[in-house]
mmCIF file of N, CA and C in Angstrom:
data_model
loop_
_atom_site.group_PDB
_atom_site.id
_atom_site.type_symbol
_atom_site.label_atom_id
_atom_site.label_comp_id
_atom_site.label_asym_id
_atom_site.label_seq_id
_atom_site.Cartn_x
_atom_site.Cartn_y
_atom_site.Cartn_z
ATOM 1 N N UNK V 1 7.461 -15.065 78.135
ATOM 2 C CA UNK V 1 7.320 -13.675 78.485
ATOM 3 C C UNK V 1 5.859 -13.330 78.779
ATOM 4 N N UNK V 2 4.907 -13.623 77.887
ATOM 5 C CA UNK V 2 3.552 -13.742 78.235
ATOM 6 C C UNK V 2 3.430 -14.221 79.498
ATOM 7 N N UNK V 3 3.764 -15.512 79.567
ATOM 8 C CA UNK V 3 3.382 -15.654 81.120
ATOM 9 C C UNK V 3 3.688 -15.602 82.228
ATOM 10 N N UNK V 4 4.832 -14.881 82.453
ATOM 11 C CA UNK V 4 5.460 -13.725 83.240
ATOM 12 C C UNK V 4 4.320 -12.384 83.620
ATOM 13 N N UNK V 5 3.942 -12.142 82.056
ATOM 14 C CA UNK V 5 2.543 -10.611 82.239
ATOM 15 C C UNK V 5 1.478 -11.026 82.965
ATOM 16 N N UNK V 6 0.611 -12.404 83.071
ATOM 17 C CA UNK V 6 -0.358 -13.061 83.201
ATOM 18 C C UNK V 6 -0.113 -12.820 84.821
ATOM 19 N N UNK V 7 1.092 -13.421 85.271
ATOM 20 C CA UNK V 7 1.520 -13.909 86.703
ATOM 21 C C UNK V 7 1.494 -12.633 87.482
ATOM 22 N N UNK V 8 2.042 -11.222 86.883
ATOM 23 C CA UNK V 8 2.135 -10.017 87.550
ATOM 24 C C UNK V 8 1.380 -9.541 87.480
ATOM 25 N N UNK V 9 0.184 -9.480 86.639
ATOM 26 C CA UNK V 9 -0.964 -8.891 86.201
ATOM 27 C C UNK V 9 -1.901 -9.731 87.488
ATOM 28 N N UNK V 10 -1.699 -10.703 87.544
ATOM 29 C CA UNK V 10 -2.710 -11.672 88.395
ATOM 30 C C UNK V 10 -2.065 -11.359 89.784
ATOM 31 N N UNK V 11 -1.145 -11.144 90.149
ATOM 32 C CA UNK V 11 -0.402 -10.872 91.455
ATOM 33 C C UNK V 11 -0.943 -8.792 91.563
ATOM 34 N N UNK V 12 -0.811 -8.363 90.762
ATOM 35 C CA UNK V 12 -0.845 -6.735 90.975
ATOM 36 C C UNK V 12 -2.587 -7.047 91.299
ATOM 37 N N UNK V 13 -3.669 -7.687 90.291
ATOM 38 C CA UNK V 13 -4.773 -7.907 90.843
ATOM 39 C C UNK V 13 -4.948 -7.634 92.463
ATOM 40 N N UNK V 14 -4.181 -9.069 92.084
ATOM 41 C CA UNK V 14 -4.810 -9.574 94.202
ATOM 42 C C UNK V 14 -4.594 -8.951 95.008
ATOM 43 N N UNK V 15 -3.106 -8.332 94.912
ATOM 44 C CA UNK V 15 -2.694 -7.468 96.157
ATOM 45 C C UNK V 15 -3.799 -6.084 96.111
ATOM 46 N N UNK V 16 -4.194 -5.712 95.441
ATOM 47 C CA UNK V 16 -5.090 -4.598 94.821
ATOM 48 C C UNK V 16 -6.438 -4.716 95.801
ATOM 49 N N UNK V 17 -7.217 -5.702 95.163
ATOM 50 C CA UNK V 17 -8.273 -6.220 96.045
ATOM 51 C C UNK V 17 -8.220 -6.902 97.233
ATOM 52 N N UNK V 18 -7.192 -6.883 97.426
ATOM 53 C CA UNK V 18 -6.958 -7.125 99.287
ATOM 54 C C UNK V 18 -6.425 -5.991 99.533
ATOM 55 N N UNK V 19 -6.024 -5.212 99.020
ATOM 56 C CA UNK V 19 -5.765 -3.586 99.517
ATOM 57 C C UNK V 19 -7.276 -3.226 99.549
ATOM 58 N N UNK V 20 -8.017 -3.174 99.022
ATOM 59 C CA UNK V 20 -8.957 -2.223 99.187
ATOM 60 C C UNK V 20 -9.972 -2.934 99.912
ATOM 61 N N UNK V 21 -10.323 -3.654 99.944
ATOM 62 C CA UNK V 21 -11.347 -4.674 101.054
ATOM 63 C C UNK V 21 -10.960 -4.024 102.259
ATOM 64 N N UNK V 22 -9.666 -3.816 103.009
ATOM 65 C CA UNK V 22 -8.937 -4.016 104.260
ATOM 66 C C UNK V 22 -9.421 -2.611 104.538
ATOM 67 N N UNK V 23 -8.993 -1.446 103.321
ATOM 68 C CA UNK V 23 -9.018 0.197 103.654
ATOM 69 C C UNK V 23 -10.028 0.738 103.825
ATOM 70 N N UNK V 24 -11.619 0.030 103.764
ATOM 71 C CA UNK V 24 -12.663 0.243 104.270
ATOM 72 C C UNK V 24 -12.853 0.345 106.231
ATOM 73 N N UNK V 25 -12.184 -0.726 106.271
ATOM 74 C CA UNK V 25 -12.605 -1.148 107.938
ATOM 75 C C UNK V 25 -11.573 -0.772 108.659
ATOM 76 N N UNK V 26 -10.287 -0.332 107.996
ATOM 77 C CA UNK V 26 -8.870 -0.295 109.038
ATOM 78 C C UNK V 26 -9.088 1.020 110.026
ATOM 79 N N UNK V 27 -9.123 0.921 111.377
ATOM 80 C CA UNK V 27 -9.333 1.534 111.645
ATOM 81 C C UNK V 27 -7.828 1.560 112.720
ATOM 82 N N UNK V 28 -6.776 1.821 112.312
ATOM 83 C CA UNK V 28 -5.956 1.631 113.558
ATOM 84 C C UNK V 28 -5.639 2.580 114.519
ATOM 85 N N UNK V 29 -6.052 4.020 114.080
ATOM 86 C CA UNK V 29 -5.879 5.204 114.862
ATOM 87 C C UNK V 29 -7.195 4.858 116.198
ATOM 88 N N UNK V 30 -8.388 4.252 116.425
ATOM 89 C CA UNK V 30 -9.491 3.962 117.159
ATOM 90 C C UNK V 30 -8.895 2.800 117.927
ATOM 91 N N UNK V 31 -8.266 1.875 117.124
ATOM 92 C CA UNK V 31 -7.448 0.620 118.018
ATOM 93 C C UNK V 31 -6.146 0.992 118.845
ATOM 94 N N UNK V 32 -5.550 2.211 118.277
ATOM 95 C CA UNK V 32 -4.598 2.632 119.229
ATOM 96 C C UNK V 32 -5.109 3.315 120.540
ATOM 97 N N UNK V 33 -5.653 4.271 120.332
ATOM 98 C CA UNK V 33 -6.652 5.108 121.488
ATOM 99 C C UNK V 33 -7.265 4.302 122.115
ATOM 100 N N UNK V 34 -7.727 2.975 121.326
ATOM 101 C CA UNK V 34 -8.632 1.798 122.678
ATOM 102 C C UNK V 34 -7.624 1.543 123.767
ATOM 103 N N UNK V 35 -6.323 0.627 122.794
ATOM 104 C CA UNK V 35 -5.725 0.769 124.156
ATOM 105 C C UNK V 35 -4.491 1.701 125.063
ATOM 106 N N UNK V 36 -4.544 3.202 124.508
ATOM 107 C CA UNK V 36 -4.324 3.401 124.980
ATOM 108 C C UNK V 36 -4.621 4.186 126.289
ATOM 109 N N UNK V 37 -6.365 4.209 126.245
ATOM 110 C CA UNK V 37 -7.458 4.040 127.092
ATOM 111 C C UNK V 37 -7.419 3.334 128.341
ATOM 112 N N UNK V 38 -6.974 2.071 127.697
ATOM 113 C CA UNK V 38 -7.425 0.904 128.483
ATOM 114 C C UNK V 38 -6.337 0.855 129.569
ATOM 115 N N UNK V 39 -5.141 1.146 128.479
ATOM 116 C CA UNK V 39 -3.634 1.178 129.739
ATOM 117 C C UNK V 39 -3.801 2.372 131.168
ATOM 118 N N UNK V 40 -4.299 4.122 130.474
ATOM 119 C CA UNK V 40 -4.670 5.094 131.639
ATOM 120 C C UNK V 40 -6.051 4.059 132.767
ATOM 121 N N UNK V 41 -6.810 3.665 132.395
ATOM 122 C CA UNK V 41 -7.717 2.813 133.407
ATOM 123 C C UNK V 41 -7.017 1.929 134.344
ATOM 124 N N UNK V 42 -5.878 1.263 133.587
ATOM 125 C CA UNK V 42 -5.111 0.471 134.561
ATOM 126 C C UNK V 42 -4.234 0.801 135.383
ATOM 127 N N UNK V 43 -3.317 1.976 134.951
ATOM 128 C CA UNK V 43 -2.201 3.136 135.939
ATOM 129 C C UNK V 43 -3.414 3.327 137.020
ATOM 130 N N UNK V 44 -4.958 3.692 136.696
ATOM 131 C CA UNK V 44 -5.374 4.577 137.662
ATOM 132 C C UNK V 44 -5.818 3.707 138.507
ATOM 133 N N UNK V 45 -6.006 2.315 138.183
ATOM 134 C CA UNK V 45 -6.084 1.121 139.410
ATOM 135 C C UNK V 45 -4.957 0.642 139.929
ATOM 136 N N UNK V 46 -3.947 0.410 139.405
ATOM 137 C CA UNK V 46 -2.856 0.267 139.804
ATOM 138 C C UNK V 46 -2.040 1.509 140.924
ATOM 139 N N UNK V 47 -2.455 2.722 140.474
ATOM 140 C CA UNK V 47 -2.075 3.558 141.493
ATOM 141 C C UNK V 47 -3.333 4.005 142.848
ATOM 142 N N UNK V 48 -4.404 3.378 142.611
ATOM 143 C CA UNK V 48 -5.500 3.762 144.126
ATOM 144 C C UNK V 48 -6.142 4.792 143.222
ATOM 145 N N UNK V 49 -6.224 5.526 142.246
ATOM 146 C CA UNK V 49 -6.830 6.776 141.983
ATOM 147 C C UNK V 49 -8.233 6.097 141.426
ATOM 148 N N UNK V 50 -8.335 4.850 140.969
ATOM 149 C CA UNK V 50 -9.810 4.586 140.501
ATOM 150 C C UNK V 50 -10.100 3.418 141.845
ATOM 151 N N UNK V 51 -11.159 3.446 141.796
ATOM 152 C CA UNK V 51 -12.179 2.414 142.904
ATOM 153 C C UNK V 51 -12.894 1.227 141.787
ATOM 154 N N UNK V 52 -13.092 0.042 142.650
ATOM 155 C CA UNK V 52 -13.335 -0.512 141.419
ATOM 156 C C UNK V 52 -14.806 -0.327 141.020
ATOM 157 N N UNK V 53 -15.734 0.723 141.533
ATOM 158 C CA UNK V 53 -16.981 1.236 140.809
ATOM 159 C C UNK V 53 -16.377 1.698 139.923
ATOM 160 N N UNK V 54 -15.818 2.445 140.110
ATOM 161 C CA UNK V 54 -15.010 3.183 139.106
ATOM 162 C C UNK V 54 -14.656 3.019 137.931
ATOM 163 N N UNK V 55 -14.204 1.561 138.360
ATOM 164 C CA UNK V 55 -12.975 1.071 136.993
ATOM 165 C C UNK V 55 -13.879 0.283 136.537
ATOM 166 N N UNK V 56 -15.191 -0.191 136.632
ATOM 167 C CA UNK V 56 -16.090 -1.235 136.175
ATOM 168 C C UNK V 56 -16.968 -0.480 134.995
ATOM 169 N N UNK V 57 -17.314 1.194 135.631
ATOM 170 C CA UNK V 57 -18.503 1.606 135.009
ATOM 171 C C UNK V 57 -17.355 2.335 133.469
ATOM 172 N N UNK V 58 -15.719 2.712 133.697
ATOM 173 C CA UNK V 58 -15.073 3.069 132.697
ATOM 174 C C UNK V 58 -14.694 1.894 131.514
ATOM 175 N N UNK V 59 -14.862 0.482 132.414
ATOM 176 C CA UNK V 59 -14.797 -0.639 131.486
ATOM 177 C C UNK V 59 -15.865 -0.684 130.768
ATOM 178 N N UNK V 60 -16.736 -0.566 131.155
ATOM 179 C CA UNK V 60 -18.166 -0.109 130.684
ATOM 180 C C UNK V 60 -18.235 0.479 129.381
ATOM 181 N N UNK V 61 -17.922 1.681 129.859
ATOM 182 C CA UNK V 61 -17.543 2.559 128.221
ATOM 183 C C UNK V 61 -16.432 2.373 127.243
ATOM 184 N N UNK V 62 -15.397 1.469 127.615
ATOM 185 C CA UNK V 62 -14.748 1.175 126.868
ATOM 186 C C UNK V 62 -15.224 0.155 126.050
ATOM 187 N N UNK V 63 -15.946 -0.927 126.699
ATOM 188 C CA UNK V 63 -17.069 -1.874 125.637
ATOM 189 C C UNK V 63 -18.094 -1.270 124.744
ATOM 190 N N UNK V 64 -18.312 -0.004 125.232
ATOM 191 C CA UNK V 64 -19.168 0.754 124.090
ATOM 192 C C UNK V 64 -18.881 0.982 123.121
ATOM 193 N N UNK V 65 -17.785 1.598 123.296
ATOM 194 C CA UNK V 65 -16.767 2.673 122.253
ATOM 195 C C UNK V 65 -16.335 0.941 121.003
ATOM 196 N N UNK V 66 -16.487 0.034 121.934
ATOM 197 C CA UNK V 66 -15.437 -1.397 120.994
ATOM 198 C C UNK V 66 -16.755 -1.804 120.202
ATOM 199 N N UNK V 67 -17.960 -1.658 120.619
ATOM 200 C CA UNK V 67 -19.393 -1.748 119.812
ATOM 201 C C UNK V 67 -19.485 -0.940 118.638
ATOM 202 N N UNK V 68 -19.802 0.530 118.654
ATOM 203 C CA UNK V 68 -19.797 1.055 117.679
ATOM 204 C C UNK V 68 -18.573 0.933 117.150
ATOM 205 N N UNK V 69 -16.789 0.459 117.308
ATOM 206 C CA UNK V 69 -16.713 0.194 115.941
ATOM 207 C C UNK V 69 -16.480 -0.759 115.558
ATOM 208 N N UNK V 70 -17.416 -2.414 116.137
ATOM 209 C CA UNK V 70 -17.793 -3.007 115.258
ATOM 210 C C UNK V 70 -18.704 -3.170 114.629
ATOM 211 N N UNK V 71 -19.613 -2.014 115.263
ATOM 212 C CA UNK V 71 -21.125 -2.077 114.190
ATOM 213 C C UNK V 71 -20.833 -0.949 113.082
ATOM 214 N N UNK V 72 -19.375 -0.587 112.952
ATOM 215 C CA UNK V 72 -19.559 0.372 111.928
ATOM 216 C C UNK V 72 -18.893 -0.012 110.753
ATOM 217 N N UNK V 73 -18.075 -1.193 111.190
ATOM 218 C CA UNK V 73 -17.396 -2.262 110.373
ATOM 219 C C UNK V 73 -17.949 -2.883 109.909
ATOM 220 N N UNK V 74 -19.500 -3.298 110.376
ATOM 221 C CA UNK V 74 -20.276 -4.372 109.925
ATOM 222 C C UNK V 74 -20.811 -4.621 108.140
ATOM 223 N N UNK V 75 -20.421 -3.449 107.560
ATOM 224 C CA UNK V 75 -21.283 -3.745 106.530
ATOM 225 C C UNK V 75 -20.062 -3.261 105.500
ATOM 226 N N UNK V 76 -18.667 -2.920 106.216
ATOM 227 C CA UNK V 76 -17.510 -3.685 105.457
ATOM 228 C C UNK V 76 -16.858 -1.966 104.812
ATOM 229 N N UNK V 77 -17.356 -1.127 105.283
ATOM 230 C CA UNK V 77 -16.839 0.440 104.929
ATOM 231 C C UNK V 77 -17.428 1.172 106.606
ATOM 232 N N UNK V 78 -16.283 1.420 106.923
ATOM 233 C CA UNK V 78 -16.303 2.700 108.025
ATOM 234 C C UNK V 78 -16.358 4.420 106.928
ATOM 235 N N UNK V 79 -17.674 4.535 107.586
ATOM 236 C CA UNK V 79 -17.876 6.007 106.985
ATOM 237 C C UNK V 79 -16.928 7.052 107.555
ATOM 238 N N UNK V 80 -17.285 8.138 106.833
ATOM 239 C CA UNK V 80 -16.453 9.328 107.517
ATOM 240 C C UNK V 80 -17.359 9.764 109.148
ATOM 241 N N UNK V 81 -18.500 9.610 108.772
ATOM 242 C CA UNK V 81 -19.672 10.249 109.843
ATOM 243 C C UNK V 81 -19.575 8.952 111.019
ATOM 244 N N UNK V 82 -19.467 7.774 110.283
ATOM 245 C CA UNK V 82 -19.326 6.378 111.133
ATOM 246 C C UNK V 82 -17.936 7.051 112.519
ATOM 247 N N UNK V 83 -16.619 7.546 111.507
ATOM 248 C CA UNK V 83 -15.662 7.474 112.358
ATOM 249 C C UNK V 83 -15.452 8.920 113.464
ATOM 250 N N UNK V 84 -16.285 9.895 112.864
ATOM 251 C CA UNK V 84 -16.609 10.895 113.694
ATOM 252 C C UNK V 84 -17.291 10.490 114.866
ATOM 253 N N UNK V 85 -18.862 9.767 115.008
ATOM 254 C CA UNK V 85 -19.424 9.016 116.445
ATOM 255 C C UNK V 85 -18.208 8.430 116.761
ATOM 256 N N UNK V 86 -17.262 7.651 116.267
ATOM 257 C CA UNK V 86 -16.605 6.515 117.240
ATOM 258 C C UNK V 86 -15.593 7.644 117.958
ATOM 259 N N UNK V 87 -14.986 8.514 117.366
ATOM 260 C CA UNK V 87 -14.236 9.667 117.898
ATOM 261 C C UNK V 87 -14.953 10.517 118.862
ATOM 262 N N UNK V 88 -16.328 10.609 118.770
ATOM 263 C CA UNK V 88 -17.063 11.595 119.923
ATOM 264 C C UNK V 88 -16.675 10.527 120.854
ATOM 265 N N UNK V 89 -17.189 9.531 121.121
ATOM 266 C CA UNK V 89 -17.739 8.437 121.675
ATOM 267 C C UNK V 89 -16.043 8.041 122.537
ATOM 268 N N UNK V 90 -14.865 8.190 121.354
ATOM 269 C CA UNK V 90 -13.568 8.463 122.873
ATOM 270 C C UNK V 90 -13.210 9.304 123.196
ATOM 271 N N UNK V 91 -14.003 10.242 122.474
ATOM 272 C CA UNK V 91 -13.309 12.139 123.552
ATOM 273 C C UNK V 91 -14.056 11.608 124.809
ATOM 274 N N UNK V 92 -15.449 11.258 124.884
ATOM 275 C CA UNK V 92 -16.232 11.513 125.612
ATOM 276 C C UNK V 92 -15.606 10.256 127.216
ATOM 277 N N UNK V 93 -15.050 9.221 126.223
ATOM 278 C CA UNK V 93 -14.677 8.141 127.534
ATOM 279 C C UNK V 93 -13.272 9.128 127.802
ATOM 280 N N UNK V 94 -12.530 9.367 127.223
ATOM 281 C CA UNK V 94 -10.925 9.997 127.865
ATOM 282 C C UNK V 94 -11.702 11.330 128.768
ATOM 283 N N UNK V 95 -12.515 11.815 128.510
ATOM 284 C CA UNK V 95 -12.795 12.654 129.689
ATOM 285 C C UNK V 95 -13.566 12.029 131.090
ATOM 286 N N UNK V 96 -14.251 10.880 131.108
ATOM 287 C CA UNK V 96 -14.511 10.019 131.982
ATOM 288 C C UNK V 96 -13.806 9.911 132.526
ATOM 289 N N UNK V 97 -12.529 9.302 131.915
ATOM 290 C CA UNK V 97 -11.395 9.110 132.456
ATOM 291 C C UNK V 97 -10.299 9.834 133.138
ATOM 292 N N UNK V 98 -9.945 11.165 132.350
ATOM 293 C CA UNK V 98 -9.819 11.852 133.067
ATOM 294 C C UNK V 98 -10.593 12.414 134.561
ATOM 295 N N UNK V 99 -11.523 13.007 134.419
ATOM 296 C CA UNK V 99 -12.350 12.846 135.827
ATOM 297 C C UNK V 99 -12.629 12.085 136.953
ATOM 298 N N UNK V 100 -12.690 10.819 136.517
ATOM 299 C CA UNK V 100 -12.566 10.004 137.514
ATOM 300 C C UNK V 100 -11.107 9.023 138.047
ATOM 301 N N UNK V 101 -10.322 9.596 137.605
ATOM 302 C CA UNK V 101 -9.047 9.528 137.501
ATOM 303 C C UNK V 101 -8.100 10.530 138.852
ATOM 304 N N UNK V 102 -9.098 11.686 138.766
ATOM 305 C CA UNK V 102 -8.809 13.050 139.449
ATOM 306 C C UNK V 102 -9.701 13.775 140.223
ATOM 307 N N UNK V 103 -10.515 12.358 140.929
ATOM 308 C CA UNK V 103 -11.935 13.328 141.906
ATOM 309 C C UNK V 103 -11.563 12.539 143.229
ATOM 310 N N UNK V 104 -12.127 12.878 144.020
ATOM 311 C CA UNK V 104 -11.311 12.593 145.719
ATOM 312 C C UNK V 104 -11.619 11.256 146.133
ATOM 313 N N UNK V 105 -12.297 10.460 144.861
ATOM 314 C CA UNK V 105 -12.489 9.312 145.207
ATOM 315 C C UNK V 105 -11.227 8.109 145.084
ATOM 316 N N UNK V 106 -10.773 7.461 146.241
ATOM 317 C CA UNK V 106 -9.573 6.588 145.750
ATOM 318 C C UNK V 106 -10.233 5.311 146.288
ATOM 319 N N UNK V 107 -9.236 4.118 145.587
ATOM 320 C CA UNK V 107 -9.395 2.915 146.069
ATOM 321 C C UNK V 107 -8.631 2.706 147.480
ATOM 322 N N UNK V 108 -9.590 1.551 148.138
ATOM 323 C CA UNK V 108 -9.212 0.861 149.596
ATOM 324 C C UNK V 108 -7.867 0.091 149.489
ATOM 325 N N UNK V 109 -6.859 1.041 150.304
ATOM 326 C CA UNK V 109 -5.688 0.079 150.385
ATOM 327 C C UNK V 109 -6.030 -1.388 150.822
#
């Protein structure tokens, strides 16, 4: 019976500290919005509405936005202030996107 307590006690441990290691850096609401970023960039090449200046300089900012949050991961806790920049940082590309998505510039059939 004791070592039944030892085994669950040592199992409730681990899962514990691999719970909380992970809930620092998880950022999956920023990984969803990446791609679901990445998919509007591709409708808008796929449909002529982006040029590929276009779609190069929005790839652009989408490598930014994937920088800060791995430099905010880096030291193993995403702050609150950390995840606010990474959130300016995709309002600011989804309105890129939007805009250049919807200005009279199209791609060459």
């Amino acid at each position: 019976m004791k070592c039944r307590s030892f085994v669950l006690a040592g199992l409730v441990l681990v899962c514990s500290s691999v719970w909380a290691q992970g809930a620092g850096t998880a950022t999956p609401g920023v990984d969803q919005r990446q791609a679901n970023q990445a998919q509007r960039i591709k409708q808008g090449v796929d449909s002529g509405q982006l040029n590929k200046r276009e779609t190069k300089r929005l790839e652009k900012g989408q490598k930014k936005v994937a920088r800060k949050e791995k430099k905010a991961k880096a030291d193993g806790k995403v702050t609150r202030q950390e995840r606010a920049r990474i959130n300016k940082a995709q309002n600011n590309q989804s309105a890129r996107i939007a805009r250049q998505k919807n200005d009279a510039q199209q791609a060459k059939p």
